[in-house]
Amino acid sequence: MENASYQRVFQALTELTGKKFAYNSDLIPEQPVNVAVEQEALPVVLKQILGSKLSYVERGQYIIIVPAEKPKKQLSISTRGEILDANTHKELPEVSVYEVNRLTSAMTDHFGQYTLTASVPDEVAFIAISKANYQDTVIQVTPKDRFFTVLLKPIQEIQQQNPTDTLKLVRFFTRSKVRKHASNVSLTERRLAQVSLLPGLSSNGFISGKISNVFSFNIIAGYAHSLHGVELGGFLNMERMEGSGLQMAGAINIVGSYFHGNQWAGISNITLQDFSGFQAAGFSNHARKVVGLQLAGGLNTATETHGMQLSGFANHNSGTLSGVQLSGFINRTGTLKGMQIGIINLAREVESGFSIGLINLFKDELHQLEASTNDITPYNMSFKSGLNGFYSVISAGIDPHAGQLWSYGLGFGSQWPLHKFLIASTELSLNTLQPLDRAYMDGFNSDIRWGIRMGGRLTEKISIHGGPVFHYYFFGRHGQNPQFSDRFGTNTLYHHIRGNALTKTWIGYEAAIRF
């Protein structure tokens, strides 16, 4: 444009971008504008047009022209008014009314009326009016203005409620006025730092839910749009949208969208969408897709995990696990493409990898009971679960006859088909032996067994197995119970007593039916 007025340039930019311009006409220079741009971002164009004496503030669909230099003296302007629905002329309650520079805010009452006092850098204040599902409006207010009636136009597109604001914990700590401002106002602004006692009692005021912070310190609890830096909270940190950097809370961190970085919490980290980085919590971590590490004292949950879940009690992954689950009790995943280590491991399907635990249950994989007899205890039951290539074994047996003893053991094994009806397998287990005539016998009293079996299928579910077993037995307190080890393994390959310890080896047998 050549020799055009500022008003004409602003009108052209409105036609091109949909943004509306608001300004004090006394600030606008009278000289014409000469500008030639093509395929440039709006901030670049505005910088070229406004020069060094003017700047702008963007608030939703509005661009407010302001002086580039902040005046040393601020003026106080008060305004009152009522907000009505443009179609029905009914009063609109809970409408956000705020001054665009310092974001001093108010909210209409049940009669649609408001009162706002704000410090402004000019004799003209720009007041933004916003409500969810209505079109934003900006009005100019001077010290002479007393009362405004503003009509807000409804929009067809219905705004969905932010998922963070539906959480009971967020609703408990955050006043409804603060949440309503966050829902109404369409602006987002980044600030270097903020300090908060509670949501609403902060340096960002009641519009804290629309402000992104680089550094945030929350004495008890804080409520913000997003975090891109460092946040420290005495009890609770809440971000309505995304976060990145470091977030630390004495109790709980909540992020409504994605988070990239590190989250540390005394109780729980809750990221409602994807997380990448490191989550550590005293009790639980939650995210949708996890790329990185979750470490919790109690529970980790995710939809998809690429990395590790480590917990004191349980890990839950509803989708695909590409990595490791390690827990003190139970692991669960939809699809396993990695490793699970826990007492109980569950998966719907296994694409690759294996599980190590007492019980490993996978759909359409190996989980069988077995009744057996061997050269030490004639009556035994065991449970085998996992994959054909790697399964776990829990067993117990008894000899109520001459041996007068019982045993229990843990181990693992592997089996593979040789033919349609033939099966080969091998198992390694650690077993403890105890006499029936005593409640418990002290000392390290262990029988390590390595068995090689051949088996045959009788039906689809039932098979028989048998073969030799190599025993390595060690009794750490043999001198206190010298006759106990004579009850089994009499045909030894090796027998040695040194001090109070006995070591011997022999070859036995095992025969079993599995179903």
XYZ file of C-alpha atoms in Angstrom:
515
model
C 0.000 0.000 0.000
C 1.267 3.505 -0.855
C 0.400 6.760 0.958
C -2.358 4.994 2.892
C -3.746 6.011 6.265
C -3.238 3.782 9.290
C -6.989 3.218 9.389
C -6.935 1.926 5.819
C -3.978 -0.369 6.542
C -5.683 -1.778 9.651
C -8.844 -2.377 7.635
C -6.863 -4.264 4.992
C -5.169 -6.414 7.642
C -8.573 -7.190 9.164
C -9.806 -8.385 5.754
C -6.721 -10.576 5.340
C -6.430 -12.058 8.844
C -9.808 -11.676 10.549
C -8.133 -9.785 13.398
C -9.876 -6.636 14.648
C -7.871 -3.525 15.574
C -8.582 -1.298 18.573
C -6.673 1.908 19.281
C -6.762 5.404 20.680
C -6.911 7.622 17.598
C -4.828 10.266 19.404
C -1.882 7.853 19.380
C -1.969 7.223 15.635
C 0.439 9.392 13.538
C -1.086 11.482 10.757
C 1.605 10.708 8.181
C 0.734 8.105 5.532
C 1.977 4.529 5.500
C 3.993 2.942 2.693
C 4.364 -0.795 2.993
C 4.991 -3.670 0.564
C 4.887 -7.239 1.929
C 4.033 -10.643 0.530
C 3.555 -13.923 2.430
C 4.826 -12.520 5.735
C 3.681 -13.351 9.257
C 1.409 -10.754 10.882
C 3.918 -9.803 13.652
C 6.522 -8.973 10.968
C 4.047 -6.763 9.113
C 2.923 -4.978 12.288
C 6.502 -4.263 13.334
C 7.169 -2.658 9.937
C 3.982 -0.562 10.071
C 4.079 0.563 13.715
C 7.762 1.510 13.841
C 9.534 2.250 17.114
C 6.927 4.456 18.828
C 3.966 2.069 18.752
C 3.484 -1.526 19.826
C 0.519 -3.879 20.193
C -1.127 -6.380 22.506
C -3.009 -9.355 21.062
C -6.128 -10.430 22.923
C -8.053 -13.200 21.182
C -9.326 -11.826 17.850
C -8.360 -8.256 18.819
C -5.080 -6.395 18.319
C -4.821 -3.328 20.578
C -2.367 -0.614 19.560
C -0.428 0.805 22.553
C 2.592 3.114 23.043
C 5.942 1.335 22.743
C 7.298 3.105 25.831
C 5.570 2.418 29.110
C 4.665 5.697 30.837
C 6.012 6.261 34.326
C 2.642 7.404 35.636
C -0.482 5.257 35.584
C -4.045 6.551 35.504
C -6.910 4.911 37.382
C -10.095 4.403 35.368
C -13.334 2.892 36.666
C -16.085 1.535 34.483
C -19.487 -0.025 35.051
C -21.849 -1.716 32.683
C -24.122 -4.579 31.776
C -23.607 -7.425 29.307
C -26.569 -8.740 27.311
C -27.153 -11.505 24.794
C -27.315 -9.809 21.379
C -30.195 -12.039 20.232
C -32.394 -12.255 23.320
C -31.243 -9.139 25.235
C -31.147 -11.262 28.392
C -28.571 -10.482 31.063
C -25.441 -12.656 30.859
C -23.911 -13.753 34.194
C -20.286 -14.932 34.619
C -18.884 -12.839 31.753
C -15.161 -12.013 32.018
C -14.372 -8.288 31.818
C -10.691 -7.321 31.904
C -8.287 -4.503 31.042
C -6.001 -5.670 28.245
C -2.624 -4.450 29.574
C -2.466 -5.527 33.200
C -5.302 -8.050 32.910
C -7.153 -6.567 35.876
C -10.412 -8.493 35.795
C -14.006 -8.558 36.957
C -16.995 -10.811 36.322
C -20.651 -9.988 35.779
C -23.143 -10.918 38.476
C -26.506 -12.675 38.052
C -27.927 -9.463 36.563
C -25.176 -9.239 33.931
C -23.588 -6.174 35.573
C -19.956 -5.479 36.424
C -17.683 -2.859 38.013
C -14.003 -2.663 37.075
C -11.240 -0.316 38.252
C -7.914 -0.552 36.475
C -4.615 1.320 36.222
C -3.864 2.162 32.582
C -0.974 3.928 30.785
C -3.242 6.277 28.823
C -6.461 8.228 29.190
C -8.126 5.529 27.090
C -8.482 2.032 28.530
C -9.277 -0.975 26.386
C -11.640 -3.357 28.123
C -12.062 -6.867 26.718
C -15.321 -8.746 27.273
C -15.342 -12.531 26.869
C -17.641 -15.440 27.536
C -17.458 -19.034 26.384
C -19.536 -19.638 23.236
C -19.824 -15.885 22.539
C -17.853 -13.585 20.252
C -15.191 -11.485 22.024
C -15.664 -7.701 22.196
C -13.295 -4.837 23.052
C -14.550 -1.403 24.148
C -12.698 1.882 24.775
C -13.234 3.575 28.127
C -12.229 7.107 29.158
C -12.532 8.801 32.571
C -15.684 10.545 31.294
C -17.482 7.280 30.518
C -19.833 6.047 33.247
C -21.947 3.106 32.088
C -21.855 0.734 29.113
C -24.379 -1.680 27.710
C -22.624 -4.298 25.585
C -24.303 -6.893 23.385
C -22.437 -10.180 22.923
C -23.142 -12.281 19.847
C -23.468 -16.054 20.342
C -21.317 -18.259 18.121
C -22.373 -21.560 16.604
C -19.237 -23.470 17.572
C -19.682 -24.731 21.126
C -16.524 -24.659 23.255
C -15.730 -27.895 25.058
C -14.849 -27.825 28.737
C -11.171 -28.238 29.509
C -10.614 -31.778 30.887
C -8.406 -30.475 33.709
C -11.266 -28.355 35.068
C -13.458 -31.460 35.454
C -11.082 -33.117 37.945
C -12.425 -33.061 41.506
C -9.070 -32.058 42.957
C -8.827 -29.063 40.601
C -12.387 -27.988 41.407
C -11.684 -28.283 45.132
C -8.608 -26.025 45.091
C -9.646 -23.606 42.328
C -12.467 -21.110 42.833
C -15.240 -21.254 40.252
C -14.506 -17.632 39.329
C -10.925 -18.526 38.363
C -12.062 -21.525 36.287
C -14.791 -19.464 34.617
C -12.292 -16.750 33.606
C -10.078 -19.466 32.116
C -13.026 -20.857 30.165
C -14.248 -17.446 28.959
C -11.076 -15.639 27.953
C -9.537 -16.482 24.591
C -6.138 -14.852 25.159
C -2.978 -16.720 26.130
C 0.025 -14.822 27.447
C 3.505 -15.836 28.538
C 5.086 -14.252 31.606
C 8.537 -14.663 33.062
C 7.483 -15.462 36.624
C 4.545 -15.728 38.983
C 3.981 -16.379 42.684
C 0.781 -17.928 44.006
C -0.628 -18.720 47.422
C -3.803 -20.285 45.974
C -5.494 -19.987 42.562
C -6.814 -16.425 42.372
C -4.439 -15.239 45.117
C -1.476 -14.893 42.787
C 0.531 -12.327 40.884
C -1.377 -13.407 37.760
C -4.730 -12.701 39.389
C -7.980 -14.345 38.418
C -6.861 -14.870 34.802
C -3.971 -17.117 35.854
C -5.592 -19.988 33.936
C -4.807 -18.209 30.644
C -1.174 -17.334 31.388
C 1.893 -19.434 30.599
C 4.846 -19.115 32.970
C 8.593 -19.587 32.636
C 9.153 -19.686 36.388
C 6.310 -20.465 38.761
C 6.317 -20.733 42.560
C 3.153 -21.937 44.297
C 3.200 -21.753 48.079
C 0.158 -24.021 48.438
C -1.399 -24.439 44.980
C -1.133 -22.805 41.565
C -3.349 -22.770 38.469
C -1.973 -21.737 35.063
C -2.476 -22.166 31.335
C 0.894 -23.875 30.775
C 4.485 -24.152 31.906
C 7.640 -23.725 29.817
C 10.382 -23.620 32.394
C 10.456 -24.482 36.123
C 7.567 -24.810 38.572
C 7.834 -25.452 42.297
C 4.769 -26.146 44.440
C 4.371 -26.652 48.160
C 1.376 -28.916 47.595
C -0.243 -28.742 44.134
C 0.709 -27.554 40.620
C -2.044 -27.363 37.962
C -1.574 -26.618 34.247
C -4.731 -26.481 32.129
C -2.759 -27.218 28.960
C 0.800 -28.341 28.154
C 4.079 -28.181 30.013
C 7.806 -28.566 29.459
C 10.844 -28.329 31.705
C 10.831 -29.239 35.413
C 7.731 -29.511 37.592
C 8.096 -30.334 41.300
C 5.321 -30.539 43.898
C 5.146 -31.576 47.511
C 2.052 -33.609 46.671
C 0.592 -33.532 43.121
C 1.350 -32.260 39.606
C -1.533 -32.037 37.087
C -1.076 -31.243 33.374
C -4.095 -31.155 31.062
C -2.228 -31.770 27.800
C 1.273 -33.081 27.011
C 4.429 -32.683 29.108
C 8.082 -32.865 28.030
C 10.704 -32.966 30.761
C 10.763 -34.050 34.421
C 7.891 -34.321 36.882
C 8.567 -34.960 40.579
C 5.771 -35.270 43.145
C 5.465 -36.460 46.714
C 2.199 -38.257 45.903
C 1.205 -38.262 42.231
C 1.906 -36.963 38.706
C -1.113 -36.751 36.375
C -0.531 -35.904 32.691
C -3.756 -36.308 30.723
C -2.065 -36.639 27.330
C 1.401 -37.715 26.147
C 4.490 -37.583 28.357
C 8.154 -37.762 27.438
C 10.929 -37.647 30.002
C 11.009 -38.785 33.637
C 8.056 -39.083 36.031
C 8.805 -39.820 39.683
C 6.179 -39.946 42.443
C 5.845 -41.297 45.938
C 2.633 -43.113 45.033
C 1.482 -42.944 41.377
C 2.164 -41.649 37.863
C -0.349 -41.375 35.035
C -0.005 -40.401 31.371
C -1.418 -41.445 28.015
C 1.614 -42.244 25.851
C 4.886 -42.451 27.778
C 8.289 -42.106 26.144
C 10.828 -42.385 28.929
C 10.663 -43.579 32.537
C 7.887 -43.781 35.126
C 9.038 -44.404 38.712
C 6.429 -44.743 41.468
C 6.221 -46.132 44.963
C 2.801 -47.636 44.238
C 1.358 -47.491 40.717
C 2.191 -46.432 37.155
C -0.526 -46.230 34.483
C -0.290 -45.449 30.765
C -2.006 -46.213 27.485
C 1.234 -46.847 25.599
C 4.789 -47.069 26.899
C 8.111 -46.775 25.103
C 10.622 -47.070 27.911
C 10.280 -48.290 31.499
C 7.661 -48.499 34.214
C 9.114 -49.135 37.675
C 6.855 -49.362 40.729
C 6.731 -50.780 44.207
C 3.346 -52.438 43.642
C 1.820 -52.343 40.123
C 2.269 -51.187 36.519
C -0.659 -50.908 34.111
C -0.318 -50.289 30.377
C -3.524 -50.728 28.390
C -1.904 -50.611 24.937
C 1.558 -51.638 23.735
C 4.560 -51.924 26.031
C 7.849 -51.480 24.158
C 10.294 -51.691 27.020
C 10.302 -52.955 30.604
C 7.757 -53.251 33.402
C 9.247 -53.950 36.827
C 7.039 -54.057 39.926
C 6.922 -55.466 43.406
C 3.681 -57.319 42.708
C 1.784 -57.097 39.376
C 2.385 -55.916 35.800
C -0.267 -55.679 33.111
C -0.115 -54.668 29.449
C -2.183 -55.087 26.316
C 0.597 -56.063 23.902
C 4.027 -57.054 25.177
C 7.072 -56.105 23.126
C 9.682 -56.217 25.865
C 10.019 -57.631 29.366
C 7.921 -57.854 32.524
C 9.364 -58.619 35.949
C 6.995 -59.076 38.878
C 5.200 -61.633 40.992
C 2.233 -61.604 38.577
C 2.542 -60.608 34.900
C -0.463 -60.243 32.591
C -0.742 -59.510 28.857
C -3.388 -59.912 26.170
C -0.793 -60.849 23.551
C 2.955 -61.196 23.181
C 4.654 -59.963 20.012
C 8.175 -60.251 21.375
C 9.924 -60.563 24.718
C 9.053 -62.502 27.858
C 8.015 -62.206 31.514
C 9.755 -63.242 34.704
C 7.494 -63.910 37.679
C 5.661 -66.505 39.736
C 2.539 -66.260 37.566
C 2.641 -65.145 33.918
C -0.743 -65.171 32.193
C -0.968 -64.407 28.494
C -4.007 -65.040 26.327
C -3.576 -68.179 24.181
C -0.171 -68.914 25.763
C 1.021 -71.493 28.306
C -0.742 -71.772 31.677
C -1.083 -75.336 32.958
C -1.364 -77.425 36.111
C 0.843 -80.469 36.516
C 0.658 -83.512 38.803
C 3.939 -85.380 39.130
C 6.048 -87.839 41.070
C 9.813 -87.784 41.583
C 12.567 -89.515 43.509
C 12.156 -87.256 46.599
C 8.402 -86.557 46.945
C 5.935 -88.949 45.297
C 3.051 -86.445 45.300
C 3.592 -83.060 43.675
C 1.554 -80.257 42.135
C 2.932 -77.374 40.106
C 1.647 -74.436 38.066
C 3.432 -73.370 34.890
C 2.707 -70.067 33.172
C 4.272 -67.892 30.485
C 5.510 -68.648 26.997
C 6.583 -71.969 25.544
C 10.074 -70.534 25.160
C 10.222 -69.246 28.744
C 7.760 -70.063 31.513
C 7.781 -69.947 35.311
C 7.170 -72.863 37.682
C 5.642 -72.855 41.178
C 5.666 -76.278 42.843
C 5.025 -78.097 46.101
C 5.326 -81.766 47.041
C 5.095 -84.221 49.953
C 6.395 -87.653 51.015
C 4.184 -88.849 53.876
C 5.770 -92.290 53.839
C 9.393 -93.201 54.563
C 10.797 -89.762 53.807
C 8.414 -87.858 56.063
C 9.161 -84.533 54.340
C 7.643 -81.880 52.118
C 9.086 -79.401 49.616
C 8.312 -76.184 47.789
C 10.135 -74.540 44.928
C 10.368 -71.938 42.197
C 11.905 -72.202 38.762
C 11.630 -71.643 35.048
C 11.597 -73.758 31.952
C 11.365 -73.972 28.193
C 9.590 -76.385 25.885
C 9.462 -76.860 22.142
C 7.559 -79.236 19.838
C 9.469 -81.995 18.052
C 6.459 -83.381 16.250
C 2.730 -82.973 16.227
C 2.499 -85.176 19.313
C 6.032 -84.995 20.775
C 7.323 -82.284 23.150
C 10.797 -81.716 24.592
C 11.355 -79.532 27.652
C 13.921 -78.568 30.246
C 13.442 -76.961 33.665
C 15.678 -75.467 36.352
C 14.308 -74.938 39.858
C 15.335 -74.146 43.434
C 13.564 -76.234 46.077
C 13.524 -76.154 49.875
C 13.033 -79.411 51.829
C 11.440 -79.582 55.297
C 10.633 -82.512 57.625
C 7.011 -83.285 58.514
C 7.808 -83.847 62.189
C 8.963 -80.245 62.700
C 7.310 -76.931 61.919
C 10.489 -75.514 60.417
C 14.168 -76.438 60.157
C 16.734 -73.654 60.247
C 19.585 -73.366 57.829
C 20.094 -73.088 54.112
C 18.552 -76.364 52.930
C 18.199 -76.279 49.145
C 17.945 -78.728 46.283
C 18.732 -77.308 42.830
C 17.129 -79.477 40.139
C 17.783 -79.521 36.415
C 15.446 -81.799 34.517
C 15.296 -82.899 30.872
C 11.980 -84.308 29.686
C 10.313 -85.889 26.733
C 6.551 -85.697 26.445
C 3.599 -86.695 24.338
C 0.190 -85.118 23.775
C -2.807 -87.249 24.730
C -5.315 -84.537 23.815
C -5.102 -80.854 22.921
C -5.009 -79.962 26.629
C -3.455 -83.048 28.273
C 0.100 -84.345 27.910
C 2.472 -86.702 29.760
C 6.149 -85.974 30.478
C 9.129 -87.737 32.042
C 12.892 -87.849 32.227
C 16.011 -87.659 34.384
C 16.673 -84.946 36.972
C 20.123 -83.838 38.137
C 20.160 -82.796 41.823
C 22.648 -80.508 43.582
C 21.876 -80.429 47.308
C 23.381 -78.162 49.954
C 22.558 -78.220 53.680
C 24.168 -75.424 55.670
C 23.400 -76.813 59.143
C 23.883 -80.506 58.544
C 25.669 -80.985 61.872
C 22.516 -80.050 63.802
C 20.316 -82.500 61.822
C 22.695 -85.207 60.526
C 20.039 -87.828 59.697
C 17.683 -85.575 57.683
C 19.649 -85.683 54.411
C 19.746 -89.509 54.536
C 16.021 -89.599 53.671
C 16.705 -88.886 49.978
C 19.494 -88.998 47.358
C 21.218 -92.109 48.669
C 22.902 -93.123 45.374
C 25.142 -90.080 45.154
C 27.608 -89.087 42.476
C 29.331 -86.750 44.905
C 29.131 -86.494 48.681
C 31.150 -84.126 50.857
C 30.901 -82.874 54.444
C 32.934 -79.905 55.558
C 32.381 -78.577 59.030
C 28.673 -77.975 59.477
C 27.814 -78.092 55.728
C 26.835 -81.008 53.484
C 27.015 -81.063 49.679
C 25.932 -83.950 47.472
C 24.746 -84.635 43.912
C 22.795 -87.478 42.328
C 20.566 -88.294 39.360
C 16.882 -88.853 39.982
C 13.722 -88.908 37.902
C 10.371 -87.201 37.371
C 7.145 -88.299 35.661
C 4.170 -85.984 35.201
C 0.813 -85.405 33.607
C 0.048 -81.858 32.541
C -3.400 -80.404 31.877
